[in-house]
C-alpha cells in the first residue's frame, strides 16, 4: 500500500519535469539502490527499482479507447 501511495506522489512531482531528465536519473537511482541496504525499510527498493518503468508508462501518450 505504501508503494502505491509513494508512486502517486512521485508521479505528481515529476509530471512537469522533462522525460530526458527524469528517466536517466531514475535509472541511475534504480541501479544504485541495489547496492545499498535501503531495501528493508518501507519497501524503498521496490519503489525505486520499478520507478523507470513507472515513468515510461507515465510519459507514454498512447491513445485511450473507451
PDB file of N, CA, C and O in Angstrom:
ATOM      1  N   UNK A   1       0.815  -1.175   0.000  1.00  0.00           N
ATOM      2  CA  UNK A   1       0.000   0.000   0.000  1.00  0.00           C
ATOM      3  C   UNK A   1       0.873   1.260   0.000  1.00  0.00           C
ATOM      4  O   UNK A   1       0.558   2.216  -0.671  1.00  0.00           O
ATOM      5  N   UNK A   2       1.937   1.212   0.763  1.00  0.00           N
ATOM      6  CA  UNK A   2       2.829   2.369   0.815  1.00  0.00           C
ATOM      7  C   UNK A   2       3.471   2.635  -0.541  1.00  0.00           C
ATOM      8  O   UNK A   2       3.629   3.783  -0.947  1.00  0.00           O
ATOM      9  N   UNK A   3       3.826   1.566  -1.262  1.00  0.00           N
ATOM     10  CA  UNK A   3       4.465   1.735  -2.568  1.00  0.00           C
ATOM     11  C   UNK A   3       3.521   2.397  -3.566  1.00  0.00           C
ATOM     12  O   UNK A   3       3.943   3.215  -4.380  1.00  0.00           O
ATOM     13  N   UNK A   4       2.244   2.080  -3.505  1.00  0.00           N
ATOM     14  CA  UNK A   4       1.267   2.690  -4.401  1.00  0.00           C
ATOM     15  C   UNK A   4       1.112   4.181  -4.126  1.00  0.00           C
ATOM     16  O   UNK A   4       1.102   5.002  -5.040  1.00  0.00           O
ATOM     17  N   UNK A   5       1.013   4.522  -2.859  1.00  0.00           N
ATOM     18  CA  UNK A   5       0.872   5.936  -2.494  1.00  0.00           C
ATOM     19  C   UNK A   5       2.133   6.709  -2.857  1.00  0.00           C
ATOM     20  O   UNK A   5       2.067   7.821  -3.376  1.00  0.00           O
ATOM     21  N   UNK A   6       3.291   6.102  -2.618  1.00  0.00           N
ATOM     22  CA  UNK A   6       4.550   6.764  -2.968  1.00  0.00           C
ATOM     23  C   UNK A   6       4.652   6.975  -4.474  1.00  0.00           C
ATOM     24  O   UNK A   6       5.124   8.027  -4.927  1.00  0.00           O
ATOM     25  N   UNK A   7       4.198   6.012  -5.261  1.00  0.00           N
ATOM     26  CA  UNK A   7       4.240   6.156  -6.720  1.00  0.00           C
ATOM     27  C   UNK A   7       3.341   7.291  -7.188  1.00  0.00           C
ATOM     28  O   UNK A   7       3.692   8.023  -8.119  1.00  0.00           O
ATOM     29  N   UNK A   8       2.199   7.446  -6.560  1.00  0.00           N
ATOM     30  CA  UNK A   8       1.309   8.539  -6.947  1.00  0.00           C
ATOM     31  C   UNK A   8       1.911   9.899  -6.620  1.00  0.00           C
ATOM     32  O   UNK A   8       1.793  10.844  -7.406  1.00  0.00           O
ATOM     33  N   UNK A   9       2.561  10.010  -5.476  1.00  0.00           N
ATOM     34  CA  UNK A   9       3.209  11.273  -5.135  1.00  0.00           C
ATOM     35  C   UNK A   9       4.416  11.547  -6.031  1.00  0.00           C
ATOM     36  O   UNK A   9       4.676  12.690  -6.397  1.00  0.00           O
ATOM     37  N   UNK A  10       5.139  10.516  -6.401  1.00  0.00           N
ATOM     38  CA  UNK A  10       6.260  10.682  -7.330  1.00  0.00           C
ATOM     39  C   UNK A  10       5.737  11.143  -8.688  1.00  0.00           C
ATOM     40  O   UNK A  10       6.335  12.006  -9.337  1.00  0.00           O
ATOM     41  N   UNK A  11       4.606  10.588  -9.115  1.00  0.00           N
ATOM     42  CA  UNK A  11       4.025  10.983 -10.402  1.00  0.00           C
ATOM     43  C   UNK A  11       3.648  12.460 -10.408  1.00  0.00           C
ATOM     44  O   UNK A  11       3.883  13.168 -11.388  1.00  0.00           O
ATOM     45  N   UNK A  12       3.083  12.931  -9.312  1.00  0.00           N
ATOM     46  CA  UNK A  12       2.744  14.347  -9.235  1.00  0.00           C
ATOM     47  C   UNK A  12       3.976  15.227  -9.242  1.00  0.00           C
ATOM     48  O   UNK A  12       3.974  16.318  -9.796  1.00  0.00           O
ATOM     49  N   UNK A  13       5.034  14.748  -8.616  1.00  0.00           N
ATOM     50  CA  UNK A  13       6.247  15.558  -8.503  1.00  0.00           C
ATOM     51  C   UNK A  13       7.008  15.655  -9.824  1.00  0.00           C
ATOM     52  O   UNK A  13       7.579  16.694 -10.135  1.00  0.00           O
ATOM     53  N   UNK A  14       7.017  14.591 -10.620  1.00  0.00           N
ATOM     54  CA  UNK A  14       7.856  14.581 -11.822  1.00  0.00           C
ATOM     55  C   UNK A  14       7.075  14.836 -13.108  1.00  0.00           C
ATOM     56  O   UNK A  14       7.664  14.849 -14.182  1.00  0.00           O
ATOM     57  N   UNK A  15       5.801  15.056 -13.024  1.00  0.00           N
ATOM     58  CA  UNK A  15       5.000  15.231 -14.235  1.00  0.00           C
ATOM     59  C   UNK A  15       5.435  16.439 -15.059  1.00  0.00           C
ATOM     60  O   UNK A  15       5.392  16.428 -16.278  1.00  0.00           O
ATOM     61  N   UNK A  16       5.903  17.486 -14.429  1.00  0.00           N
ATOM     62  CA  UNK A  16       6.275  18.705 -15.150  1.00  0.00           C
ATOM     63  C   UNK A  16       7.759  18.751 -15.514  1.00  0.00           C
ATOM     64  O   UNK A  16       8.188  19.661 -16.198  1.00  0.00           O
ATOM     65  N   UNK A  17       8.519  17.763 -15.087  1.00  0.00           N
ATOM     66  CA  UNK A  17       9.941  17.705 -15.419  1.00  0.00           C
ATOM     67  C   UNK A  17      10.078  16.937 -16.732  1.00  0.00           C
ATOM     68  O   UNK A  17       9.419  15.911 -16.917  1.00  0.00           O
ATOM     69  N   UNK A  18      10.924  17.380 -17.649  1.00  0.00           N
ATOM     70  CA  UNK A  18      11.066  16.672 -18.937  1.00  0.00           C
ATOM     71  C   UNK A  18      11.566  15.238 -18.751  1.00  0.00           C
ATOM     72  O   UNK A  18      12.324  14.936 -17.835  1.00  0.00           O
ATOM     73  N   UNK A  19      11.095  14.375 -19.644  1.00  0.00           N
ATOM     74  CA  UNK A  19      11.431  12.960 -19.531  1.00  0.00           C
ATOM     75  C   UNK A  19      12.915  12.692 -19.719  1.00  0.00           C
ATOM     76  O   UNK A  19      13.440  11.736 -19.163  1.00  0.00           O
ATOM     77  N   UNK A  20      13.606  13.518 -20.487  1.00  0.00           N
ATOM     78  CA  UNK A  20      15.021  13.271 -20.735  1.00  0.00           C
ATOM     79  C   UNK A  20      15.857  13.548 -19.489  1.00  0.00           C
ATOM     80  O   UNK A  20      17.038  13.198 -19.459  1.00  0.00           O
ATOM     81  N   UNK A  21      15.283  14.141 -18.485  1.00  0.00           N
ATOM     82  CA  UNK A  21      15.969  14.326 -17.202  1.00  0.00           C
ATOM     83  C   UNK A  21      15.575  13.227 -16.225  1.00  0.00           C
ATOM     84  O   UNK A  21      16.428  12.633 -15.560  1.00  0.00           O
ATOM     85  N   UNK A  22      14.277  12.934 -16.132  1.00  0.00           N
ATOM     86  CA  UNK A  22      13.810  12.004 -15.109  1.00  0.00           C
ATOM     87  C   UNK A  22      14.123  10.543 -15.415  1.00  0.00           C
ATOM     88  O   UNK A  22      14.408   9.782 -14.499  1.00  0.00           O
ATOM     89  N   UNK A  23      14.050  10.144 -16.682  1.00  0.00           N
ATOM     90  CA  UNK A  23      14.305   8.734 -16.996  1.00  0.00           C
ATOM     91  C   UNK A  23      15.743   8.312 -16.712  1.00  0.00           C
ATOM     92  O   UNK A  23      15.956   7.289 -16.055  1.00  0.00           O
ATOM     93  N   UNK A  24      16.766   9.043 -17.174  1.00  0.00           N
ATOM     94  CA  UNK A  24      18.132   8.627 -16.813  1.00  0.00           C
ATOM     95  C   UNK A  24      18.399   8.721 -15.311  1.00  0.00           C
ATOM     96  O   UNK A  24      19.095   7.867 -14.742  1.00  0.00           O
ATOM     97  N   UNK A  25      17.822   9.727 -14.670  1.00  0.00           N
ATOM     98  CA  UNK A  25      18.014   9.872 -13.228  1.00  0.00           C
ATOM     99  C   UNK A  25      17.374   8.710 -12.483  1.00  0.00           C
ATOM    100  O   UNK A  25      17.971   8.146 -11.555  1.00  0.00           O
ATOM    101  N   UNK A  26      16.182   8.321 -12.881  1.00  0.00           N
ATOM    102  CA  UNK A  26      15.518   7.202 -12.212  1.00  0.00           C
ATOM    103  C   UNK A  26      16.245   5.889 -12.483  1.00  0.00           C
ATOM    104  O   UNK A  26      16.291   5.012 -11.620  1.00  0.00           O
ATOM    105  N   UNK A  27      16.829   5.758 -13.653  1.00  0.00           N
ATOM    106  CA  UNK A  27      17.604   4.552 -13.952  1.00  0.00           C
ATOM    107  C   UNK A  27      18.851   4.479 -13.082  1.00  0.00           C
ATOM    108  O   UNK A  27      19.192   3.412 -12.557  1.00  0.00           O
ATOM    109  N   UNK A  28      19.520   5.592 -12.901  1.00  0.00           N
ATOM    110  CA  UNK A  28      20.693   5.618 -12.013  1.00  0.00           C
ATOM    111  C   UNK A  28      20.309   5.336 -10.561  1.00  0.00           C
ATOM    112  O   UNK A  28      21.026   4.627  -9.851  1.00  0.00           O
ATOM    113  N   UNK A  29      19.192   5.877 -10.133  1.00  0.00           N
ATOM    114  CA  UNK A  29      18.724   5.604  -8.771  1.00  0.00           C
ATOM    115  C   UNK A  29      18.384   4.130  -8.606  1.00  0.00           C
ATOM    116  O   UNK A  29      18.718   3.510  -7.587  1.00  0.00           O
ATOM    117  N   UNK A  30      17.733   3.549  -9.616  1.00  0.00           N
ATOM    118  CA  UNK A  30      17.370   2.131  -9.545  1.00  0.00           C
ATOM    119  C   UNK A  30      18.611   1.245  -9.492  1.00  0.00           C
ATOM    120  O   UNK A  30      18.631   0.246  -8.766  1.00  0.00           O
ATOM    121  N   UNK A  31      19.636   1.602 -10.243  1.00  0.00           N
ATOM    122  CA  UNK A  31      20.869   0.815 -10.199  1.00  0.00           C
ATOM    123  C   UNK A  31      21.612   0.995  -8.882  1.00  0.00           C
ATOM    124  O   UNK A  31      22.178   0.057  -8.340  1.00  0.00           O
ATOM    125  N   UNK A  32      21.585   2.209  -8.351  1.00  0.00           N
ATOM    126  CA  UNK A  32      22.304   2.480  -7.109  1.00  0.00           C
ATOM    127  C   UNK A  32      21.613   1.873  -5.896  1.00  0.00           C
ATOM    128  O   UNK A  32      22.275   1.487  -4.932  1.00  0.00           O
ATOM    129  N   UNK A  33      20.296   1.775  -5.922  1.00  0.00           N
ATOM    130  CA  UNK A  33      19.574   1.260  -4.761  1.00  0.00           C
ATOM    131  C   UNK A  33      19.851  -0.227  -4.547  1.00  0.00           C
ATOM    132  O   UNK A  33      19.719  -0.726  -3.437  1.00  0.00           O
ATOM    133  N   UNK A  34      20.271  -0.911  -5.570  1.00  0.00           N
ATOM    134  CA  UNK A  34      20.621  -2.321  -5.427  1.00  0.00           C
ATOM    135  C   UNK A  34      21.882  -2.544  -4.623  1.00  0.00           C
ATOM    136  O   UNK A  34      22.101  -3.638  -4.083  1.00  0.00           O
ATOM    137  N   UNK A  35      22.704  -1.545  -4.510  1.00  0.00           N
ATOM    138  CA  UNK A  35      23.961  -1.676  -3.768  1.00  0.00           C
ATOM    139  C   UNK A  35      23.849  -1.184  -2.333  1.00  0.00           C
ATOM    140  O   UNK A  35      24.808  -1.228  -1.594  1.00  0.00           O
ATOM    141  N   UNK A  36      22.694  -0.703  -1.935  1.00  0.00           N
ATOM    142  CA  UNK A  36      22.530  -0.194  -0.580  1.00  0.00           C
ATOM    143  C   UNK A  36      21.667  -1.142   0.239  1.00  0.00           C
ATOM    144  O   UNK A  36      21.085  -2.099  -0.284  1.00  0.00           O
ATOM    145  N   UNK A  37      21.542  -0.860   1.497  1.00  0.00           N
ATOM    146  CA  UNK A  37      20.698  -1.649   2.388  1.00  0.00           C
ATOM    147  C   UNK A  37      19.353  -0.978   2.629  1.00  0.00           C
ATOM    148  O   UNK A  37      18.696  -1.231   3.626  1.00  0.00           O
ATOM    149  N   UNK A  38      18.937  -0.110   1.739  1.00  0.00           N
ATOM    150  CA  UNK A  38      17.679   0.623   1.911  1.00  0.00           C
ATOM    151  C   UNK A  38      16.462  -0.226   1.583  1.00  0.00           C
ATOM    152  O   UNK A  38      15.345   0.198   1.795  1.00  0.00           O
ATOM    153  N   UNK A  39      16.656  -1.409   1.080  1.00  0.00           N
ATOM    154  CA  UNK A  39      15.535  -2.237   0.664  1.00  0.00           C
ATOM    155  C   UNK A  39      14.685  -2.762   1.796  1.00  0.00           C
ATOM    156  O   UNK A  39      13.529  -3.118   1.596  1.00  0.00           O
ATOM    157  N   UNK A  40      15.212  -2.813   2.994  1.00  0.00           N
ATOM    158  CA  UNK A  40      14.459  -3.354   4.114  1.00  0.00           C
ATOM    159  C   UNK A  40      13.565  -2.316   4.777  1.00  0.00           C
ATOM    160  O   UNK A  40      12.773  -2.655   5.639  1.00  0.00           O
ATOM    161  N   UNK A  41      13.688  -1.081   4.412  1.00  0.00           N
ATOM    162  CA  UNK A  41      12.941  -0.012   5.065  1.00  0.00           C
ATOM    163  C   UNK A  41      11.860   0.531   4.137  1.00  0.00           C
ATOM    164  O   UNK A  41      12.158   1.112   3.085  1.00  0.00           O
ATOM    165  N   UNK A  42      10.606   0.315   4.474  1.00  0.00           N
ATOM    166  CA  UNK A  42       9.454   0.854   3.749  1.00  0.00           C
ATOM    167  C   UNK A  42       9.440   0.482   2.273  1.00  0.00           C
ATOM    168  O   UNK A  42       9.037   1.276   1.431  1.00  0.00           O
ATOM    169  N   UNK A  43       9.870  -0.685   1.927  1.00  0.00           N
ATOM    170  CA  UNK A  43       9.932  -1.213   0.557  1.00  0.00           C
ATOM    171  C   UNK A  43      10.534  -0.211  -0.426  1.00  0.00           C
ATOM    172  O   UNK A  43      10.104  -0.092  -1.567  1.00  0.00           O
ATOM    173  N   UNK A  44      11.532   0.522   0.002  1.00  0.00           N
ATOM    174  CA  UNK A  44      12.151   1.532  -0.866  1.00  0.00           C
ATOM    175  C   UNK A  44      12.796   0.915  -2.095  1.00  0.00           C
ATOM    176  O   UNK A  44      12.781   1.506  -3.166  1.00  0.00           O
ATOM    177  N   UNK A  45      13.357  -0.273  -1.938  1.00  0.00           N
ATOM    178  CA  UNK A  45      13.987  -0.885  -3.112  1.00  0.00           C
ATOM    179  C   UNK A  45      12.962  -1.178  -4.192  1.00  0.00           C
ATOM    180  O   UNK A  45      13.214  -0.960  -5.368  1.00  0.00           O
ATOM    181  N   UNK A  46      11.786  -1.641  -3.802  1.00  0.00           N
ATOM    182  CA  UNK A  46      10.746  -1.941  -4.788  1.00  0.00           C
ATOM    183  C   UNK A  46      10.277  -0.670  -5.489  1.00  0.00           C
ATOM    184  O   UNK A  46      10.049  -0.660  -6.697  1.00  0.00           O
ATOM    185  N   UNK A  47      10.136   0.402  -4.740  1.00  0.00           N
ATOM    186  CA  UNK A  47       9.679   1.667  -5.323  1.00  0.00           C
ATOM    187  C   UNK A  47      10.693   2.174  -6.342  1.00  0.00           C
ATOM    188  O   UNK A  47      10.347   2.545  -7.464  1.00  0.00           O
ATOM    189  N   UNK A  48      11.965   2.184  -5.979  1.00  0.00           N
ATOM    190  CA  UNK A  48      12.971   2.778  -6.853  1.00  0.00           C
ATOM    191  C   UNK A  48      13.407   1.858  -7.985  1.00  0.00           C
ATOM    192  O   UNK A  48      13.811   2.341  -9.038  1.00  0.00           O
ATOM    193  N   UNK A  49      13.311   0.543  -7.803  1.00  0.00           N
ATOM    194  CA  UNK A  49      13.686  -0.362  -8.889  1.00  0.00           C
ATOM    195  C   UNK A  49      12.664  -0.303 -10.015  1.00  0.00           C
ATOM    196  O   UNK A  49      13.016  -0.333 -11.189  1.00  0.00           O
ATOM    197  N   UNK A  50      11.396  -0.186  -9.667  1.00  0.00           N
ATOM    198  CA  UNK A  50      10.361  -0.126 -10.695  1.00  0.00           C
ATOM    199  C   UNK A  50      10.051   1.292 -11.148  1.00  0.00           C
ATOM    200  O   UNK A  50       9.198   1.495 -12.013  1.00  0.00           O
ATOM    201  N   UNK A  51      10.728   2.285 -10.597  1.00  0.00           N
ATOM    202  CA  UNK A  51      10.486   3.672 -10.958  1.00  0.00           C
ATOM    203  C   UNK A  51      10.724   3.972 -12.447  1.00  0.00           C
ATOM    204  O   UNK A  51       9.905   4.660 -13.063  1.00  0.00           O
ATOM    205  N   UNK A  52      11.794   3.479 -13.085  1.00  0.00           N
ATOM    206  CA  UNK A  52      11.956   3.770 -14.525  1.00  0.00           C
ATOM    207  C   UNK A  52      10.804   3.243 -15.376  1.00  0.00           C
ATOM    208  O   UNK A  52      10.353   3.908 -16.301  1.00  0.00           O
ATOM    209  N   UNK A  53      10.277   2.060 -15.033  1.00  0.00           N
ATOM    210  CA  UNK A  53       9.158   1.509 -15.792  1.00  0.00           C
ATOM    211  C   UNK A  53       7.880   2.305 -15.544  1.00  0.00           C
ATOM    212  O   UNK A  53       7.083   2.518 -16.450  1.00  0.00           O
ATOM    213  N   UNK A  54       7.705   2.741 -14.319  1.00  0.00           N
ATOM    214  CA  UNK A  54       6.552   3.575 -13.993  1.00  0.00           C
ATOM    215  C   UNK A  54       6.611   4.887 -14.761  1.00  0.00           C
ATOM    216  O   UNK A  54       5.601   5.358 -15.288  1.00  0.00           O
ATOM    217  N   UNK A  55       7.784   5.485 -14.847  1.00  0.00           N
ATOM    218  CA  UNK A  55       7.925   6.747 -15.568  1.00  0.00           C
ATOM    219  C   UNK A  55       7.746   6.566 -17.065  1.00  0.00           C
ATOM    220  O   UNK A  55       7.212   7.458 -17.738  1.00  0.00           O
ATOM    221  N   UNK A  56       8.186   5.433 -17.608  1.00  0.00           N
ATOM    222  CA  UNK A  56       7.940   5.171 -19.030  1.00  0.00           C
ATOM    223  C   UNK A  56       6.436   5.138 -19.318  1.00  0.00           C
ATOM    224  O   UNK A  56       5.971   5.670 -20.319  1.00  0.00           O
ATOM    225  N   UNK A  57       5.686   4.503 -18.451  1.00  0.00           N
ATOM    226  CA  UNK A  57       4.239   4.477 -18.612  1.00  0.00           C
ATOM    227  C   UNK A  57       3.609   5.834 -18.403  1.00  0.00           C
ATOM    228  O   UNK A  57       2.618   6.177 -19.051  1.00  0.00           O
ATOM    229  N   UNK A  58       4.165   6.606 -17.503  1.00  0.00           N
ATOM    230  CA  UNK A  58       3.631   7.939 -17.240  1.00  0.00           C
ATOM    231  C   UNK A  58       3.849   8.873 -18.422  1.00  0.00           C
ATOM    232  O   UNK A  58       2.966   9.656 -18.785  1.00  0.00           O
ATOM    233  N   UNK A  59       5.014   8.787 -19.046  1.00  0.00           N
ATOM    234  CA  UNK A  59       5.335   9.693 -20.145  1.00  0.00           C
ATOM    235  C   UNK A  59       4.838   9.215 -21.503  1.00  0.00           C
ATOM    236  O   UNK A  59       4.809   9.986 -22.448  1.00  0.00           O
ATOM    237  N   UNK A  60       4.477   7.961 -21.627  1.00  0.00           N
ATOM    238  CA  UNK A  60       3.964   7.491 -22.912  1.00  0.00           C
ATOM    239  C   UNK A  60       2.550   8.018 -23.101  1.00  0.00           C
ATOM    240  O   UNK A  60       1.736   8.037 -22.179  1.00  0.00           O
ATOM    241  N   UNK A  61       2.265   8.454 -24.286  1.00  0.00           N
ATOM    242  CA  UNK A  61       0.950   9.023 -24.574  1.00  0.00           C
ATOM    243  C   UNK A  61       0.248   8.163 -25.606  1.00  0.00           C
ATOM    244  O   UNK A  61       0.130   8.521 -26.773  1.00  0.00           O
ATOM    245  N   UNK A  62      -0.227   7.020 -25.151  1.00  0.00           N
ATOM    246  CA  UNK A  62      -0.967   6.143 -26.028  1.00  0.00           C
ATOM    247  C   UNK A  62      -2.418   6.596 -26.067  1.00  0.00           C
ATOM    248  O   UNK A  62      -2.971   7.065 -25.074  1.00  0.00           O
ATOM    249  N   UNK A  63      -3.047   6.452 -27.220  1.00  0.00           N
ATOM    250  CA  UNK A  63      -4.454   6.850 -27.278  1.00  0.00           C
ATOM    251  C   UNK A  63      -5.312   5.909 -26.446  1.00  0.00           C
ATOM    252  O   UNK A  63      -5.115   4.695 -26.446  1.00  0.00           O
ATOM    253  N   UNK A  64      -6.227   6.456 -25.722  1.00  0.00           N
ATOM    254  CA  UNK A  64      -7.123   5.641 -24.914  1.00  0.00           C
ATOM    255  C   UNK A  64      -8.445   5.451 -25.638  1.00  0.00           C
ATOM    256  O   UNK A  64      -8.960   6.365 -26.277  1.00  0.00           O
ATOM    257  N   UNK A  65      -8.973   4.272 -25.562  1.00  0.00           N
ATOM    258  CA  UNK A  65     -10.260   3.983 -26.172  1.00  0.00           C
ATOM    259  C   UNK A  65     -11.235   3.584 -25.073  1.00  0.00           C
ATOM    260  O   UNK A  65     -10.885   2.871 -24.142  1.00  0.00           O
ATOM    261  N   UNK A  66     -12.441   4.031 -25.205  1.00  0.00           N
ATOM    262  CA  UNK A  66     -13.463   3.712 -24.208  1.00  0.00           C
ATOM    263  C   UNK A  66     -14.555   2.888 -24.807  1.00  0.00           C
ATOM    264  O   UNK A  66     -14.892   2.915 -25.896  1.00  0.00           O
TER     265      UNK A  66
END
